[in-house]
Amino acid sequence: MSSAVKIPRRNFLKGSLAAIAAATMFSKEALAGAEAKRQPNFVLINCDDLGYGDLGCYGSELIATPNIDALAKGGTRLTDFYSCAAVCTPSRAGLMTGRYPLRSGLTRVLLPNDTIGITNEVTVAEILKQRGYSTACIGKWHLGCLPKHLPTSHGFDYFYGLPYSNDMQKEHRKDPPIPLMRGNEIIEAPVVQETLTERYTEEAIKFIKNNKKRPFFVYLPHTMPHVPLHVSERFKGRSKRGLYGDVVETIDWSLGEIMKTLKELGLEENTLVMFTSDNGPWLQKKEDGGSAGPLRAGKGTQYEGGMREPFIAYWPGHVPAGRVCVEPASNLDILPILSTLAGGKVPADRIIDGRNITPILTDASDMPDYPFFYMGGPSIAAVRYGRWKMRIAKNDEGKFQHELYDLKADIGETKNIAAENPKLIEKLKPLVDEFRKTLPGK
Ligand code: MG
């Protein structure tokens, strides 16, 4: 220290301030540019009630999804990706907050006459907005329909879409005509559903073009293929899988248009595109519902068909191409992933259940085993740990009992092996007990 050259304080300060001033003058634009380069854009497509078996790259032979398949070919496809709930509202609550829906109190499907919604939560859009992102929600929101619950009150600069599901116009409830909204204004009611997917696509493309010079987050929760199914004339009768197939093929077209736009604008290498669904197929709708492929059951259940979803991540140069990843992950992980990639932080004042799984997307690293909980409304219905899934189900006499499935050997949950594996059950039970202690009101 003693041998250090002594800089006269006055000059030093003067020099530094000049340097800072120069840097600051320079930085406003330069930093914005550098930041924009560094921070990736995000496009998150979230279908409604799309089944695990409804895409070509997940085994469908009836529905043609060339654009989604190309995304998987150029990116990474997850085989064991979950939604945190088997129905719309809680699934989206978890996606937006990174927290199991019980933590935000949104454990059931909200109806048009509900006065509750997302409150006191930090959404992924809010975190990204703080990091300088432009944010848009284009599609179905379903986290409350009062102004204080709408996307524009939860981190989104722009909202175009429906506040809830496309079947929520029931006379017995005196539901109003289903509204299409821009911002907080109703611009059409009842919404014309035939052209909805195309109009969402146009809106998304417009938003991307208008925000091409700064980082953006486009959340595109399609209204389809939730029943009632609608497509425009030009997509009608295309698919071997009837109207349901036409609807999914329209969504595939939509993705193709968005990818074309990103390419034309030179943004493809700096945009992480993700494609998934909020919950499994609505099997009760028969032909109008989707397919869970090899999985058991569908929407509304805590079997795999209700909660395991397609998930594709595409980001040339960052996410390996053509890879199939079998690591379990969930839509709770989206908030930590996007926050981290944007240089932000997940909230420290509350429990965040999602994990930053960027390593499994970008460099094929394994993540340590962790428990994933399947929530059925406010209850813990099952836990997955590694290859094992333990369900907590009522038997015929109404008593709780455990079922055990080996998901690696038996993806269709056909064989309950609880009776042969009492030690495994004893190992899994404490995971549920520990988790339960963290839940509100427990
Ligand atoms: Mg849904």
XYZ file of C-alpha atoms and ligand atoms in Angstrom:
443
model
C 0.000 0.000 0.000
C 2.744 2.395 1.001
C 4.379 2.157 -2.396
C 1.173 3.051 -4.211
C 1.359 6.143 -6.345
C -0.515 8.904 -4.673
C -3.015 10.588 -6.962
C -3.831 14.150 -6.015
C -7.365 13.937 -4.683
C -8.713 16.890 -6.611
C -7.498 15.661 -9.970
C -8.558 12.156 -9.225
C -12.070 13.253 -8.464
C -12.168 15.538 -11.445
C -10.929 12.781 -13.726
C -13.352 10.256 -12.307
C -16.330 12.516 -12.564
C -15.465 13.342 -16.134
C -15.118 9.655 -16.873
C -18.409 8.909 -15.174
C -20.113 11.745 -17.009
C -18.723 10.568 -20.320
C -19.706 7.023 -19.567
C -23.165 8.088 -18.506
C -23.679 10.199 -21.582
C -22.502 7.322 -23.644
C -24.232 4.705 -21.647
C -27.888 5.596 -21.978
C -27.998 4.358 -25.542
C -25.021 2.045 -25.497
C -26.131 0.317 -22.346
C -29.663 0.010 -23.596
C -28.286 -1.626 -26.707
C -25.929 -3.880 -24.786
C -28.643 -4.779 -22.306
C -31.039 -5.568 -25.121
C -28.443 -7.835 -26.649
C -27.747 -9.553 -23.397
C -31.314 -9.998 -22.231
C -33.170 -12.591 -24.259
C -36.731 -12.071 -25.411
C -39.317 -14.567 -24.260
C -42.298 -15.968 -26.137
C -44.372 -18.334 -24.032
C -47.213 -20.139 -25.765
C -49.644 -21.807 -23.402
C -52.446 -23.838 -24.974
C -55.686 -24.584 -23.166
C -56.512 -28.258 -22.568
C -54.056 -29.572 -25.159
C -53.305 -33.251 -24.547
C -49.901 -34.881 -24.142
C -50.626 -36.953 -27.252
C -51.881 -34.198 -29.568
C -48.653 -33.130 -31.274
C -46.672 -34.942 -33.939
C -43.497 -34.716 -31.856
C -45.345 -36.322 -28.925
C -46.660 -39.183 -31.021
C -49.875 -37.985 -32.671
C -50.391 -39.592 -36.042
C -53.631 -37.753 -36.725
C -52.806 -34.120 -36.102
C -50.220 -32.469 -38.334
C -48.053 -30.041 -36.371
C -45.029 -29.366 -38.598
C -44.138 -26.047 -37.003
C -44.311 -27.349 -33.442
C -42.342 -30.424 -34.497
C -39.717 -28.156 -36.075
C -39.471 -26.288 -32.787
C -38.753 -29.585 -31.015
C -36.236 -30.553 -33.687
C -34.396 -27.277 -33.341
C -34.742 -27.214 -29.557
C -35.308 -29.423 -26.546
C -38.462 -31.379 -25.813
C -39.295 -32.405 -22.267
C -41.072 -35.697 -21.643
C -41.778 -35.155 -17.938
C -43.032 -31.591 -17.736
C -45.967 -30.861 -15.440
C -48.547 -28.223 -14.908
C -48.990 -27.484 -11.208
C -52.744 -28.101 -11.519
C -55.180 -30.034 -13.680
C -57.505 -27.110 -14.476
C -57.144 -23.610 -15.938
C -57.069 -21.037 -13.122
C -54.726 -22.749 -10.644
C -52.419 -23.839 -13.448
C -52.057 -20.225 -14.584
C -51.711 -18.944 -11.010
C -48.727 -21.260 -10.569
C -47.246 -20.309 -13.912
C -47.475 -16.580 -13.221
C -46.165 -16.741 -9.633
C -43.827 -19.753 -9.489
C -45.834 -20.877 -6.464
C -48.273 -23.715 -5.893
C -51.736 -22.191 -6.408
C -52.808 -22.780 -2.805
C -50.328 -20.071 -1.814
C -52.246 -17.469 -3.837
C -55.624 -18.914 -2.876
C -56.479 -19.695 -6.506
C -57.238 -23.394 -6.305
C -60.383 -23.592 -8.416
C -61.649 -22.435 -11.786
C -62.877 -18.836 -11.617
C -66.250 -17.958 -13.125
C -67.406 -14.671 -14.682
C -69.304 -13.694 -11.521
C -66.360 -14.334 -9.209
C -64.954 -11.330 -7.415
C -61.691 -12.974 -6.391
C -58.522 -13.087 -8.470
C -54.771 -12.720 -8.343
C -53.794 -10.367 -5.520
C -50.624 -9.623 -3.557
C -48.521 -11.821 -5.813
C -45.385 -11.023 -7.781
C -45.831 -12.240 -11.336
C -43.118 -13.159 -13.787
C -44.298 -10.214 -15.910
C -43.700 -7.825 -13.022
C -40.173 -9.131 -12.541
C -39.425 -8.802 -16.252
C -40.926 -5.320 -16.380
C -38.550 -4.249 -13.639
C -35.741 -5.499 -15.845
C -36.877 -3.245 -18.672
C -38.987 -5.681 -20.655
C -42.060 -4.797 -22.686
C -44.728 -7.281 -21.706
C -47.882 -8.515 -23.385
C -50.550 -11.025 -22.486
C -52.387 -12.041 -25.633
C -55.016 -14.698 -25.056
C -56.935 -16.145 -22.136
C -56.017 -14.783 -18.706
C -58.330 -16.501 -16.201
C -56.886 -15.072 -12.992
C -59.804 -12.788 -12.182
C -61.843 -10.361 -14.249
C -62.149 -7.228 -12.102
C -59.800 -4.442 -13.263
C -57.483 -5.058 -10.290
C -57.102 -8.700 -11.331
C -56.533 -8.193 -15.056
C -53.105 -8.551 -16.715
C -52.550 -4.787 -16.867
C -52.589 -4.730 -13.052
C -50.056 -7.565 -12.862
C -47.064 -6.550 -14.904
C -48.382 -6.599 -18.459
C -48.146 -3.443 -20.543
C -50.660 -4.823 -22.987
C -53.599 -7.221 -22.839
C -55.660 -8.485 -25.727
C -57.879 -11.463 -25.140
C -60.494 -13.070 -22.938
C -60.619 -12.704 -19.171
C -61.770 -16.325 -18.784
C -62.783 -19.452 -20.715
C -64.613 -19.455 -24.034
C -67.503 -21.564 -22.689
C -68.400 -19.229 -19.824
C -71.637 -17.799 -21.089
C -74.237 -19.755 -19.145
C -77.787 -18.541 -18.874
C -78.418 -20.079 -15.464
C -75.555 -18.002 -14.030
C -76.625 -14.925 -15.984
C -73.124 -14.678 -17.480
C -72.609 -11.693 -19.758
C -71.683 -12.284 -23.407
C -68.048 -13.464 -23.504
C -65.960 -10.310 -23.833
C -62.885 -9.753 -25.986
C -60.776 -7.099 -24.293
C -58.015 -4.733 -25.263
C -56.408 -3.395 -22.129
C -59.291 -3.077 -19.692
C -61.888 -2.264 -22.360
C -64.376 -4.665 -23.874
C -64.063 -4.351 -27.654
C -66.367 -7.179 -28.747
C -69.090 -9.206 -27.022
C -69.819 -11.959 -27.552
C -66.397 -12.597 -29.002
C -66.288 -14.084 -32.509
C -64.377 -17.242 -31.782
C -63.781 -18.521 -35.317
C -60.978 -16.045 -35.972
C -59.623 -15.762 -32.436
C -56.429 -17.774 -32.887
C -55.578 -15.791 -36.008
C -56.277 -12.486 -34.303
C -54.113 -13.442 -31.320
C -51.351 -14.259 -33.778
C -51.657 -10.888 -35.534
C -51.558 -9.111 -32.174
C -48.493 -11.065 -31.039
C -46.662 -10.325 -34.282
C -47.536 -6.637 -34.071
C -46.272 -6.477 -30.495
C -43.021 -8.225 -31.419
C -42.453 -5.830 -34.344
C -43.201 -2.770 -32.224
C -40.808 -3.921 -29.519
C -38.035 -5.420 -31.587
C -35.443 -2.987 -30.242
C -35.949 -3.791 -26.581
C -36.367 -7.004 -24.634
C -39.917 -8.302 -24.689
C -42.040 -10.972 -23.074
C -45.004 -12.227 -25.075
C -47.252 -14.517 -23.085
C -49.651 -16.135 -25.563
C -52.196 -18.287 -23.735
C -54.368 -19.546 -26.578
C -58.091 -19.844 -25.934
C -58.074 -23.079 -27.928
C -58.334 -26.063 -27.990
C -60.657 -25.521 -25.010
C -64.244 -26.467 -25.894
C -66.252 -24.994 -27.692
C -63.923 -25.495 -30.642
C -63.841 -22.887 -33.391
C -61.728 -22.368 -36.482
C -61.961 -20.065 -39.465
C -63.062 -21.311 -42.871
C -59.538 -21.713 -44.204
C -58.568 -24.180 -41.472
C -61.819 -26.142 -41.500
C -61.668 -29.769 -42.583
C -57.869 -29.904 -42.835
C -57.114 -32.430 -40.155
C -57.602 -36.161 -39.974
C -58.665 -35.616 -36.376
C -61.816 -33.610 -37.130
C -62.543 -30.175 -35.695
C -60.220 -30.716 -32.708
C -57.380 -31.432 -35.126
C -58.256 -28.342 -37.200
C -58.025 -26.225 -34.063
C -54.616 -27.620 -33.072
C -53.373 -27.233 -36.634
C -54.406 -23.555 -36.492
C -52.283 -23.187 -33.365
C -49.444 -24.850 -35.253
C -49.883 -22.347 -38.095
C -49.837 -19.552 -35.520
C -46.488 -20.717 -34.146
C -45.128 -20.871 -37.684
C -46.112 -17.229 -38.285
C -44.482 -16.114 -35.057
C -41.263 -17.995 -35.851
C -41.225 -16.458 -39.334
C -41.509 -13.006 -37.764
C -38.681 -13.631 -35.302
C -36.480 -14.856 -38.147
C -37.296 -11.893 -40.403
C -36.489 -9.456 -37.621
C -33.208 -11.221 -36.838
C -34.424 -12.011 -33.326
C -34.448 -15.792 -33.462
C -31.071 -16.244 -31.761
C -31.990 -13.902 -28.957
C -35.434 -15.250 -28.184
C -36.339 -18.184 -25.995
C -39.572 -19.654 -27.347
C -41.518 -22.048 -25.136
C -44.589 -24.076 -26.020
C -46.809 -25.870 -23.486
C -50.377 -26.325 -22.202
C -52.208 -25.428 -18.995
C -53.629 -28.901 -18.281
C -54.472 -32.179 -19.932
C -57.225 -32.999 -22.423
C -60.931 -32.671 -21.631
C -61.746 -36.312 -22.243
C -65.424 -36.008 -21.340
C -65.867 -33.987 -24.526
C -65.030 -37.123 -26.542
C -64.216 -36.118 -30.166
C -64.004 -32.453 -29.149
C -61.445 -33.210 -26.456
C -57.772 -34.052 -26.913
C -55.715 -37.148 -26.294
C -53.391 -37.851 -23.391
C -51.477 -40.344 -25.528
C -50.022 -43.079 -23.321
C -51.013 -41.307 -20.098
C -53.852 -42.223 -17.775
C -56.960 -39.985 -17.594
C -57.090 -36.275 -18.421
C -58.059 -32.773 -17.303
C -59.267 -32.427 -13.746
C -57.417 -35.495 -12.458
C -54.073 -35.922 -10.776
C -53.163 -38.864 -12.943
C -50.435 -38.088 -15.457
C -52.946 -37.297 -18.212
C -54.327 -34.408 -16.181
C -51.050 -32.691 -15.459
C -48.201 -33.912 -17.650
C -47.900 -31.564 -20.621
C -45.893 -31.092 -23.752
C -43.075 -28.612 -23.227
C -40.642 -27.456 -25.882
C -37.898 -24.871 -25.451
C -36.260 -23.350 -28.517
C -33.340 -20.952 -28.439
C -30.679 -21.501 -31.085
C -27.153 -21.491 -29.676
C -28.387 -21.845 -26.098
C -30.844 -24.734 -25.914
C -29.461 -27.859 -27.612
C -31.218 -28.872 -30.814
C -33.018 -32.171 -31.227
C -32.650 -33.168 -27.605
C -35.262 -35.032 -25.605
C -34.956 -34.342 -21.894
C -36.485 -36.715 -19.347
C -35.824 -34.590 -16.261
C -39.002 -33.726 -14.374
C -39.870 -30.019 -14.452
C -43.020 -27.932 -14.156
C -44.659 -24.658 -15.093
C -43.697 -23.391 -11.628
C -40.130 -23.282 -12.955
C -40.936 -20.717 -15.652
C -40.755 -17.712 -13.300
C -37.311 -18.615 -11.904
C -35.970 -19.428 -15.388
C -37.130 -16.200 -17.018
C -36.234 -14.028 -14.033
C -32.710 -15.417 -13.965
C -32.144 -15.122 -17.700
C -33.362 -11.517 -17.574
C -30.897 -10.709 -14.802
C -33.648 -10.347 -12.220
C -34.295 -12.032 -8.931
C -37.141 -14.159 -7.668
C -38.973 -12.576 -4.717
C -37.177 -13.288 -1.436
C -40.099 -12.479 0.854
C -42.191 -15.554 0.051
C -41.881 -19.216 -0.804
C -41.130 -19.796 -4.476
C -41.743 -23.436 -5.359
C -40.317 -23.327 -8.875
C -36.648 -23.989 -9.535
C -34.289 -22.375 -11.976
C -33.951 -25.320 -14.327
C -32.030 -23.382 -16.968
C -29.175 -25.949 -16.698
C -31.379 -28.768 -17.961
C -32.513 -26.606 -20.853
C -29.178 -25.121 -21.864
C -26.448 -27.631 -21.142
C -28.162 -30.934 -20.546
C -27.075 -31.043 -16.911
C -28.986 -33.248 -14.535
C -30.729 -31.646 -11.615
C -30.902 -33.355 -8.230
C -34.133 -35.278 -7.587
C -36.773 -33.161 -5.914
C -40.401 -33.737 -4.947
C -43.125 -32.435 -7.249
C -46.591 -32.235 -5.717
C -49.800 -32.810 -7.639
C -52.415 -30.536 -6.131
C -56.095 -31.382 -6.348
C -57.715 -28.077 -5.389
C -56.378 -27.273 -1.936
C -55.285 -30.867 -1.243
C -52.058 -32.681 -1.956
C -53.167 -35.506 -4.218
C -49.798 -37.045 -5.078
C -46.044 -36.621 -5.008
C -43.465 -37.552 -7.592
C -39.877 -38.169 -6.544
C -37.528 -39.539 -9.168
C -39.320 -42.359 -10.946
C -41.852 -42.903 -8.177
C -45.292 -41.410 -7.839
C -47.308 -41.837 -4.687
C -50.984 -40.953 -4.868
C -53.063 -40.279 -1.821
C -56.516 -41.474 -2.764
C -59.730 -42.439 -1.046
C -60.670 -46.107 -1.253
C -64.195 -47.440 -1.689
C -64.887 -46.995 2.035
C -63.810 -43.364 1.884
C -60.533 -43.981 3.718
C -57.247 -42.464 2.532
C -54.772 -44.908 1.123
C -51.570 -44.716 -0.846
C -51.049 -45.853 -4.387
C -47.583 -46.218 -5.841
C -46.570 -46.119 -9.489
C -43.227 -46.555 -11.180
C -43.481 -43.924 -13.900
C -40.373 -45.091 -15.719
C -41.643 -48.640 -16.133
C -45.345 -47.823 -16.222
C -46.061 -44.411 -17.774
C -49.780 -45.267 -17.973
C -50.120 -45.839 -14.184
C -51.699 -49.228 -14.782
C -50.170 -51.060 -11.825
C -50.459 -49.897 -8.255
C -47.374 -51.394 -6.565
C -47.929 -49.923 -3.105
C -48.569 -53.267 -1.418
C -45.220 -54.669 -2.596
C -43.245 -51.566 -1.611
C -44.126 -50.478 1.929
C -40.600 -49.118 2.499
C -40.873 -46.786 -0.472
C -44.203 -45.493 0.809
C -42.609 -44.786 4.172
C -39.850 -42.853 2.389
C -42.251 -40.746 0.355
C -44.719 -39.918 3.122
C -42.410 -37.488 4.972
C -41.982 -35.454 1.763
C -45.710 -34.799 1.778
C -45.736 -34.057 5.510
C -42.885 -31.562 5.199
C -44.497 -29.843 2.221
C -47.858 -29.644 3.969
C -46.254 -27.661 6.800
C -45.299 -24.916 4.339
C -48.837 -24.423 3.050
C -51.001 -21.568 4.286
C -53.367 -22.488 7.088
C -51.555 -25.754 7.855
Mg -57.341 -25.530 -19.388
